């Protein structure tokens, strides 16, 4: 980023060296006096979750002032958590992919296809619902595998591949489901396990669903995997600089393939959560889910350029969107301006990300 | 192996194959918004059955997704080139499709808009559609009658489609409110009413998930909601799931529009109190008949008395009939439902 002005005889590093010499040190990594803003920038660079967390707390405070007690009640907050379960799970899958500098536009379509597979196996073919669930998870893995293979074997850009498979999986969903919805009543009568994720229990005035707990657990597991396993380190390295990772002996192809497969499986878990939430199995569900998941990732501070970001940021990002939607709805704001606000959030998040990267 | 077949299938689904039948001579084109929504799937079935019966050739096209105008324009151009006698179209973009339609009419084709009118409506020869305002009015009247004296201090939640205020969305919503006895202010606009009984409007995208989120938020705003209007039956099913989680499903009345088979089954199960059924099959088969007649001797279809379109009818489906409102029960509705 250094700009060379033709008039100056000294290069940047010489200036720094000269300045350091004047201070009586030869070289040091001690930062010079930083302004408060620069410190903040550094801090956010080191803790990617800090920025979205600050936005979340600010949003909660603002809506508390506008809406009042009702917004901050444990019940309402747990409701927001319920509302972001699906987007949150897809966001978790999307985060893995984006950390490798890829993108998965088909993630929502994988979820819907998996849910239709689960529903049809359990209801139409009458197999035990645990088995139907397994088939659904395998479907997710296969879809993710197709994405991964096309990207690694044929060296196609992820954006293009998943744009294509988005259409493919969507078409398969419609063909397989015959555009039919399986009603909630049929599922609860014959395959209640599929709705297990929707079971609720009350805790200090909050209402927790099994899906909400699964969401938190999923993030905890991924957080551990990304930070404390070799695989996680490889994911970050592959996203940050694939050539360097390759040279360091990381099998980047297999890392990428594994990431897309894991993302597919998580999408199938999200399918289970989806059935729990809406009760029925509908091929029309989750149309905007893929873009909503990318929104959560971006607001959560994960860089679209790969290699930088934290998994919990995405959960916070999903919650920020959920808080905005719920808060604006409770404040009686027109849906049109709700959309507007989410758009502004995204732009601000990306701008913040760019600014942090300069630290 | 699996991958190969999936790819082949997927590739096949990427192209819109006109479905040619054996008949020679008259060609009729059907262009739907998408080929995914059961409503349009049913429409295509109705058109195909009728075309077969009359021995004419039907060619079907569809947009790739809601709002996809380009594919529809291409389909119109293809049909003109193929020498079709007429076109049945559910426009994705009522305004943007007009120049293409003008070309078709200039080339001597009869153009019938199905389900959604063009803007201006007279850009097509005629519109065959459900009277969506009436569909809304019926469920509004039914809800008011069912509540009886309690209608005066009802708490109403309105679950609409999206933020775009499209004609179908507005007509159903405003029809419902008029039927319920609410002052509409501007009948072309949703959400401008100031009746104290309305808790709020929210959007659902016409899906289960949207229906559930919308009712959760509106219930947070006012837990005493006891009437829910929904744009369609998937949104109604989602709203019911939300109510069930809150333990309120027994004390709230849900009304809807569509008449899809899962929706009618939900009327039977007591999930939905009443729904206004529309007839996509009829829309398409009547449309094919009209074009066949036009091809034979040039007769053009005429609008329903007092309306500016041909009304293909609505029917109220409920198992709890209200005085003075014609309806049929869910058992009967099951024989007529679509999707």
PDB file of N, CA, C and O in Angstrom, chain A residues 126-174:
ATOM      1  N   UNK A 126     -42.591 -44.456   4.559  1.00  0.00           N
ATOM      2  CA  UNK A 126     -42.846 -45.023   5.870  1.00  0.00           C
ATOM      3  C   UNK A 126     -41.646 -45.658   6.565  1.00  0.00           C
ATOM      4  O   UNK A 126     -41.802 -46.558   7.376  1.00  0.00           O
ATOM      5  N   UNK A 127     -40.428 -45.198   6.244  1.00  0.00           N
ATOM      6  CA  UNK A 127     -39.270 -45.746   6.962  1.00  0.00           C
ATOM      7  C   UNK A 127     -39.211 -45.099   8.344  1.00  0.00           C
ATOM      8  O   UNK A 127     -39.776 -44.022   8.547  1.00  0.00           O
ATOM      9  N   UNK A 128     -38.547 -45.744   9.329  1.00  0.00           N
ATOM     10  CA  UNK A 128     -38.422 -45.136  10.661  1.00  0.00           C
ATOM     11  C   UNK A 128     -37.814 -43.735  10.535  1.00  0.00           C
ATOM     12  O   UNK A 128     -36.895 -43.528   9.734  1.00  0.00           O
ATOM     13  N   UNK A 129     -38.318 -42.797  11.336  1.00  0.00           N
ATOM     14  CA  UNK A 129     -37.919 -41.406  11.105  1.00  0.00           C
ATOM     15  C   UNK A 129     -36.437 -41.165  11.393  1.00  0.00           C
ATOM     16  O   UNK A 129     -35.827 -40.290  10.791  1.00  0.00           O
ATOM     17  N   UNK A 130     -35.847 -41.964  12.293  1.00  0.00           N
ATOM     18  CA  UNK A 130     -34.408 -41.827  12.535  1.00  0.00           C
ATOM     19  C   UNK A 130     -33.612 -42.137  11.279  1.00  0.00           C
ATOM     20  O   UNK A 130     -32.638 -41.461  10.942  1.00  0.00           O
ATOM     21  N   UNK A 131     -34.080 -43.139  10.554  1.00  0.00           N
ATOM     22  CA  UNK A 131     -33.431 -43.537   9.300  1.00  0.00           C
ATOM     23  C   UNK A 131     -33.635 -42.441   8.242  1.00  0.00           C
ATOM     24  O   UNK A 131     -32.698 -42.081   7.518  1.00  0.00           O
ATOM     25  N   UNK A 132     -34.842 -41.912   8.179  1.00  0.00           N
ATOM     26  CA  UNK A 132     -35.138 -40.832   7.232  1.00  0.00           C
ATOM     27  C   UNK A 132     -34.227 -39.630   7.487  1.00  0.00           C
ATOM     28  O   UNK A 132     -33.740 -38.978   6.554  1.00  0.00           O
ATOM     29  N   UNK A 133     -33.994 -39.379   8.773  1.00  0.00           N
ATOM     30  CA  UNK A 133     -33.127 -38.267   9.164  1.00  0.00           C
ATOM     31  C   UNK A 133     -31.700 -38.499   8.651  1.00  0.00           C
ATOM     32  O   UNK A 133     -31.058 -37.606   8.104  1.00  0.00           O
ATOM     33  N   UNK A 134     -31.228 -39.739   8.821  1.00  0.00           N
ATOM     34  CA  UNK A 134     -29.888 -40.094   8.342  1.00  0.00           C
ATOM     35  C   UNK A 134     -29.775 -39.880   6.833  1.00  0.00           C
ATOM     36  O   UNK A 134     -28.802 -39.317   6.342  1.00  0.00           O
ATOM     37  N   UNK A 135     -30.791 -40.355   6.102  1.00  0.00           N
ATOM     38  CA  UNK A 135     -30.784 -40.193   4.642  1.00  0.00           C
ATOM     39  C   UNK A 135     -30.712 -38.703   4.284  1.00  0.00           C
ATOM     40  O   UNK A 135     -30.015 -38.302   3.354  1.00  0.00           O
ATOM     41  N   UNK A 136     -31.442 -37.896   5.046  1.00  0.00           N
ATOM     42  CA  UNK A 136     -31.419 -36.451   4.808  1.00  0.00           C
ATOM     43  C   UNK A 136     -30.030 -35.877   5.015  1.00  0.00           C
ATOM     44  O   UNK A 136     -29.556 -35.051   4.219  1.00  0.00           O
ATOM     45  N   UNK A 137     -29.365 -36.312   6.091  1.00  0.00           N
ATOM     46  CA  UNK A 137     -28.011 -35.816   6.376  1.00  0.00           C
ATOM     47  C   UNK A 137     -27.046 -36.258   5.275  1.00  0.00           C
ATOM     48  O   UNK A 137     -26.170 -35.494   4.851  1.00  0.00           O
ATOM     49  N   UNK A 138     -27.225 -37.492   4.798  1.00  0.00           N
ATOM     50  CA  UNK A 138     -26.368 -37.990   3.713  1.00  0.00           C
ATOM     51  C   UNK A 138     -26.606 -37.184   2.438  1.00  0.00           C
ATOM     52  O   UNK A 138     -25.661 -36.846   1.712  1.00  0.00           O
ATOM     53  N   UNK A 139     -27.872 -36.852   2.184  1.00  0.00           N
ATOM     54  CA  UNK A 139     -28.195 -36.015   1.027  1.00  0.00           C
ATOM     55  C   UNK A 139     -27.422 -34.697   1.088  1.00  0.00           C
ATOM     56  O   UNK A 139     -26.839 -34.254   0.096  1.00  0.00           O
ATOM     57  N   UNK A 140     -27.423 -34.086   2.277  1.00  0.00           N
ATOM     58  CA  UNK A 140     -26.672 -32.842   2.449  1.00  0.00           C
ATOM     59  C   UNK A 140     -25.200 -33.036   2.160  1.00  0.00           C
ATOM     60  O   UNK A 140     -24.568 -32.212   1.485  1.00  0.00           O
ATOM     61  N   UNK A 141     -24.646 -34.152   2.657  1.00  0.00           N
ATOM     62  CA  UNK A 141     -23.226 -34.433   2.438  1.00  0.00           C
ATOM     63  C   UNK A 141     -22.930 -34.617   0.947  1.00  0.00           C
ATOM     64  O   UNK A 141     -21.923 -34.120   0.432  1.00  0.00           O
ATOM     65  N   UNK A 142     -23.820 -35.328   0.245  1.00  0.00           N
ATOM     66  CA  UNK A 142     -23.612 -35.558  -1.190  1.00  0.00           C
ATOM     67  C   UNK A 142     -23.656 -34.230  -1.956  1.00  0.00           C
ATOM     68  O   UNK A 142     -22.787 -33.964  -2.802  1.00  0.00           O
ATOM     69  N   UNK A 143     -24.634 -33.405  -1.644  1.00  0.00           N
ATOM     70  CA  UNK A 143     -24.727 -32.103  -2.317  1.00  0.00           C
ATOM     71  C   UNK A 143     -23.465 -31.280  -2.084  1.00  0.00           C
ATOM     72  O   UNK A 143     -22.907 -30.694  -3.022  1.00  0.00           O
ATOM     73  N   UNK A 144     -23.023 -31.237  -0.813  1.00  0.00           N
ATOM     74  CA  UNK A 144     -21.790 -30.512  -0.501  1.00  0.00           C
ATOM     75  C   UNK A 144     -20.612 -31.115  -1.248  1.00  0.00           C
ATOM     76  O   UNK A 144     -19.744 -30.395  -1.747  1.00  0.00           O
ATOM     77  N   UNK A 145     -20.580 -32.454  -1.318  1.00  0.00           N
ATOM     78  CA  UNK A 145     -19.507 -33.153  -2.036  1.00  0.00           C
ATOM     79  C   UNK A 145     -19.481 -32.782  -3.510  1.00  0.00           C
ATOM     80  O   UNK A 145     -18.406 -32.598  -4.094  1.00  0.00           O
ATOM     81  N   UNK A 146     -20.659 -32.674  -4.123  1.00  0.00           N
ATOM     82  CA  UNK A 146     -20.725 -32.281  -5.540  1.00  0.00           C
ATOM     83  C   UNK A 146     -20.109 -30.895  -5.710  1.00  0.00           C
ATOM     84  O   UNK A 146     -19.284 -30.668  -6.602  1.00  0.00           O
ATOM     85  N   UNK A 147     -20.504 -29.954  -4.838  1.00  0.00           N
ATOM     86  CA  UNK A 147     -19.912 -28.614  -4.890  1.00  0.00           C
ATOM     87  C   UNK A 147     -18.396 -28.694  -4.772  1.00  0.00           C
ATOM     88  O   UNK A 147     -17.657 -28.109  -5.568  1.00  0.00           O
ATOM     89  N   UNK A 148     -17.936 -29.425  -3.745  1.00  0.00           N
ATOM     90  CA  UNK A 148     -16.505 -29.505  -3.461  1.00  0.00           C
ATOM     91  C   UNK A 148     -15.722 -30.119  -4.607  1.00  0.00           C
ATOM     92  O   UNK A 148     -14.645 -29.625  -4.973  1.00  0.00           O
ATOM     93  N   UNK A 149     -16.268 -31.185  -5.190  1.00  0.00           N
ATOM     94  CA  UNK A 149     -15.575 -31.854  -6.296  1.00  0.00           C
ATOM     95  C   UNK A 149     -15.470 -30.935  -7.508  1.00  0.00           C
ATOM     96  O   UNK A 149     -14.409 -30.839  -8.135  1.00  0.00           O
ATOM     97  N   UNK A 150     -16.551 -30.279  -7.840  1.00  0.00           N
ATOM     98  CA  UNK A 150     -16.525 -29.382  -9.004  1.00  0.00           C
ATOM     99  C   UNK A 150     -15.501 -28.273  -8.804  1.00  0.00           C
ATOM    100  O   UNK A 150     -14.820 -27.854  -9.728  1.00  0.00           O
ATOM    101  N   UNK A 151     -15.393 -27.806  -7.536  1.00  0.00           N
ATOM    102  CA  UNK A 151     -14.482 -26.696  -7.252  1.00  0.00           C
ATOM    103  C   UNK A 151     -13.030 -27.167  -7.243  1.00  0.00           C
ATOM    104  O   UNK A 151     -12.149 -26.492  -7.774  1.00  0.00           O
ATOM    105  N   UNK A 152     -12.769 -28.340  -6.653  1.00  0.00           N
ATOM    106  CA  UNK A 152     -11.374 -28.769  -6.527  1.00  0.00           C
ATOM    107  C   UNK A 152     -10.895 -29.556  -7.746  1.00  0.00           C
ATOM    108  O   UNK A 152      -9.791 -29.333  -8.227  1.00  0.00           O
ATOM    109  N   UNK A 153     -11.719 -30.461  -8.255  1.00  0.00           N
ATOM    110  CA  UNK A 153     -11.282 -31.303  -9.375  1.00  0.00           C
ATOM    111  C   UNK A 153     -11.216 -30.520 -10.675  1.00  0.00           C
ATOM    112  O   UNK A 153     -10.276 -30.665 -11.461  1.00  0.00           O
ATOM    113  N   UNK A 154     -12.243 -29.700 -10.909  1.00  0.00           N
ATOM    114  CA  UNK A 154     -12.303 -28.984 -12.195  1.00  0.00           C
ATOM    115  C   UNK A 154     -11.829 -27.548 -12.087  1.00  0.00           C
ATOM    116  O   UNK A 154     -11.924 -26.777 -13.032  1.00  0.00           O
ATOM    117  N   UNK A 155     -11.362 -27.169 -10.881  1.00  0.00           N
ATOM    118  CA  UNK A 155     -10.834 -25.820 -10.651  1.00  0.00           C
ATOM    119  C   UNK A 155     -11.806 -24.719 -11.095  1.00  0.00           C
ATOM    120  O   UNK A 155     -11.404 -23.748 -11.725  1.00  0.00           O
ATOM    121  N   UNK A 156     -13.067 -24.911 -10.794  1.00  0.00           N
ATOM    122  CA  UNK A 156     -14.049 -23.889 -11.157  1.00  0.00           C
ATOM    123  C   UNK A 156     -14.240 -22.947  -9.976  1.00  0.00           C
ATOM    124  O   UNK A 156     -14.130 -23.363  -8.835  1.00  0.00           O
ATOM    125  N   UNK A 157     -14.529 -21.658 -10.246  1.00  0.00           N
ATOM    126  CA  UNK A 157     -14.732 -20.732  -9.132  1.00  0.00           C
ATOM    127  C   UNK A 157     -15.987 -21.097  -8.332  1.00  0.00           C
ATOM    128  O   UNK A 157     -17.023 -21.411  -8.927  1.00  0.00           O
ATOM    129  N   UNK A 158     -15.892 -21.074  -6.998  1.00  0.00           N
ATOM    130  CA  UNK A 158     -17.018 -21.451  -6.140  1.00  0.00           C
ATOM    131  C   UNK A 158     -18.294 -20.675  -6.450  1.00  0.00           C
ATOM    132  O   UNK A 158     -19.384 -21.233  -6.412  1.00  0.00           O
ATOM    133  N   UNK A 159     -18.151 -19.406  -6.754  1.00  0.00           N
ATOM    134  CA  UNK A 159     -19.325 -18.570  -7.024  1.00  0.00           C
ATOM    135  C   UNK A 159     -20.138 -19.153  -8.174  1.00  0.00           C
ATOM    136  O   UNK A 159     -21.355 -19.304  -8.101  1.00  0.00           O
ATOM    137  N   UNK A 160     -19.427 -19.520  -9.253  1.00  0.00           N
ATOM    138  CA  UNK A 160     -20.100 -20.043 -10.446  1.00  0.00           C
ATOM    139  C   UNK A 160     -20.673 -21.433 -10.162  1.00  0.00           C
ATOM    140  O   UNK A 160     -21.814 -21.725 -10.497  1.00  0.00           O
ATOM    141  N   UNK A 161     -19.856 -22.283  -9.539  1.00  0.00           N
ATOM    142  CA  UNK A 161     -20.302 -23.656  -9.262  1.00  0.00           C
ATOM    143  C   UNK A 161     -21.582 -23.646  -8.432  1.00  0.00           C
ATOM    144  O   UNK A 161     -22.576 -24.296  -8.784  1.00  0.00           O
ATOM    145  N   UNK A 162     -21.564 -22.889  -7.341  1.00  0.00           N
ATOM    146  CA  UNK A 162     -22.714 -22.948  -6.436  1.00  0.00           C
ATOM    147  C   UNK A 162     -23.910 -22.189  -6.998  1.00  0.00           C
ATOM    148  O   UNK A 162     -25.050 -22.471  -6.638  1.00  0.00           O
ATOM    149  N   UNK A 163     -23.663 -21.245  -7.892  1.00  0.00           N
ATOM    150  CA  UNK A 163     -24.768 -20.589  -8.596  1.00  0.00           C
ATOM    151  C   UNK A 163     -25.492 -21.643  -9.437  1.00  0.00           C
ATOM    152  O   UNK A 163     -26.718 -21.698  -9.491  1.00  0.00           O
ATOM    153  N   UNK A 164     -24.693 -22.499 -10.077  1.00  0.00           N
ATOM    154  CA  UNK A 164     -25.256 -23.582 -10.887  1.00  0.00           C
ATOM    155  C   UNK A 164     -25.963 -24.627 -10.041  1.00  0.00           C
ATOM    156  O   UNK A 164     -27.104 -25.008 -10.332  1.00  0.00           O
ATOM    157  N   UNK A 165     -25.277 -25.088  -8.986  1.00  0.00           N
ATOM    158  CA  UNK A 165     -25.885 -26.160  -8.179  1.00  0.00           C
ATOM    159  C   UNK A 165     -27.108 -25.648  -7.413  1.00  0.00           C
ATOM    160  O   UNK A 165     -28.011 -26.417  -7.110  1.00  0.00           O
ATOM    161  N   UNK A 166     -27.155 -24.369  -7.132  1.00  0.00           N
ATOM    162  CA  UNK A 166     -28.347 -23.753  -6.521  1.00  0.00           C
ATOM    163  C   UNK A 166     -29.565 -24.084  -7.390  1.00  0.00           C
ATOM    164  O   UNK A 166     -30.566 -24.609  -6.907  1.00  0.00           O
ATOM    165  N   UNK A 167     -29.459 -23.814  -8.688  1.00  0.00           N
ATOM    166  CA  UNK A 167     -30.564 -24.123  -9.609  1.00  0.00           C
ATOM    167  C   UNK A 167     -30.823 -25.628  -9.663  1.00  0.00           C
ATOM    168  O   UNK A 167     -31.964 -26.075  -9.687  1.00  0.00           O
ATOM    169  N   UNK A 168     -29.729 -26.392  -9.710  1.00  0.00           N
ATOM    170  CA  UNK A 168     -29.856 -27.846  -9.844  1.00  0.00           C
ATOM    171  C   UNK A 168     -30.575 -28.444  -8.631  1.00  0.00           C
ATOM    172  O   UNK A 168     -31.549 -29.174  -8.764  1.00  0.00           O
ATOM    173  N   UNK A 169     -30.103 -28.092  -7.434  1.00  0.00           N
ATOM    174  CA  UNK A 169     -30.717 -28.648  -6.222  1.00  0.00           C
ATOM    175  C   UNK A 169     -32.167 -28.194  -6.092  1.00  0.00           C
ATOM    176  O   UNK A 169     -33.039 -28.939  -5.661  1.00  0.00           O
ATOM    177  N   UNK A 170     -32.417 -26.957  -6.480  1.00  0.00           N
ATOM    178  CA  UNK A 170     -33.771 -26.416  -6.392  1.00  0.00           C
ATOM    179  C   UNK A 170     -34.704 -27.186  -7.325  1.00  0.00           C
ATOM    180  O   UNK A 170     -35.807 -27.595  -6.949  1.00  0.00           O
ATOM    181  N   UNK A 171     -34.216 -27.419  -8.561  1.00  0.00           N
ATOM    182  CA  UNK A 171     -35.025 -28.162  -9.530  1.00  0.00           C
ATOM    183  C   UNK A 171     -35.285 -29.583  -9.029  1.00  0.00           C
ATOM    184  O   UNK A 171     -36.405 -30.094  -9.125  1.00  0.00           O
ATOM    185  N   UNK A 172     -34.242 -30.207  -8.469  1.00  0.00           N
ATOM    186  CA  UNK A 172     -34.404 -31.567  -7.932  1.00  0.00           C
ATOM    187  C   UNK A 172     -35.433 -31.584  -6.796  1.00  0.00           C
ATOM    188  O   UNK A 172     -36.224 -32.517  -6.682  1.00  0.00           O
ATOM    189  N   UNK A 173     -35.404 -30.545  -5.969  1.00  0.00           N
ATOM    190  CA  UNK A 173     -36.364 -30.451  -4.872  1.00  0.00           C
ATOM    191  C   UNK A 173     -37.791 -30.475  -5.402  1.00  0.00           C
ATOM    192  O   UNK A 173     -38.642 -31.204  -4.906  1.00  0.00           O
ATOM    193  N   UNK A 174     -38.022 -29.660  -6.442  1.00  0.00           N
ATOM    194  CA  UNK A 174     -39.376 -29.571  -6.985  1.00  0.00           C
ATOM    195  C   UNK A 174     -39.792 -30.872  -7.655  1.00  0.00           C
ATOM    196  O   UNK A 174     -40.923 -31.323  -7.522  1.00  0.00           O
TER     197      UNK A 174
END
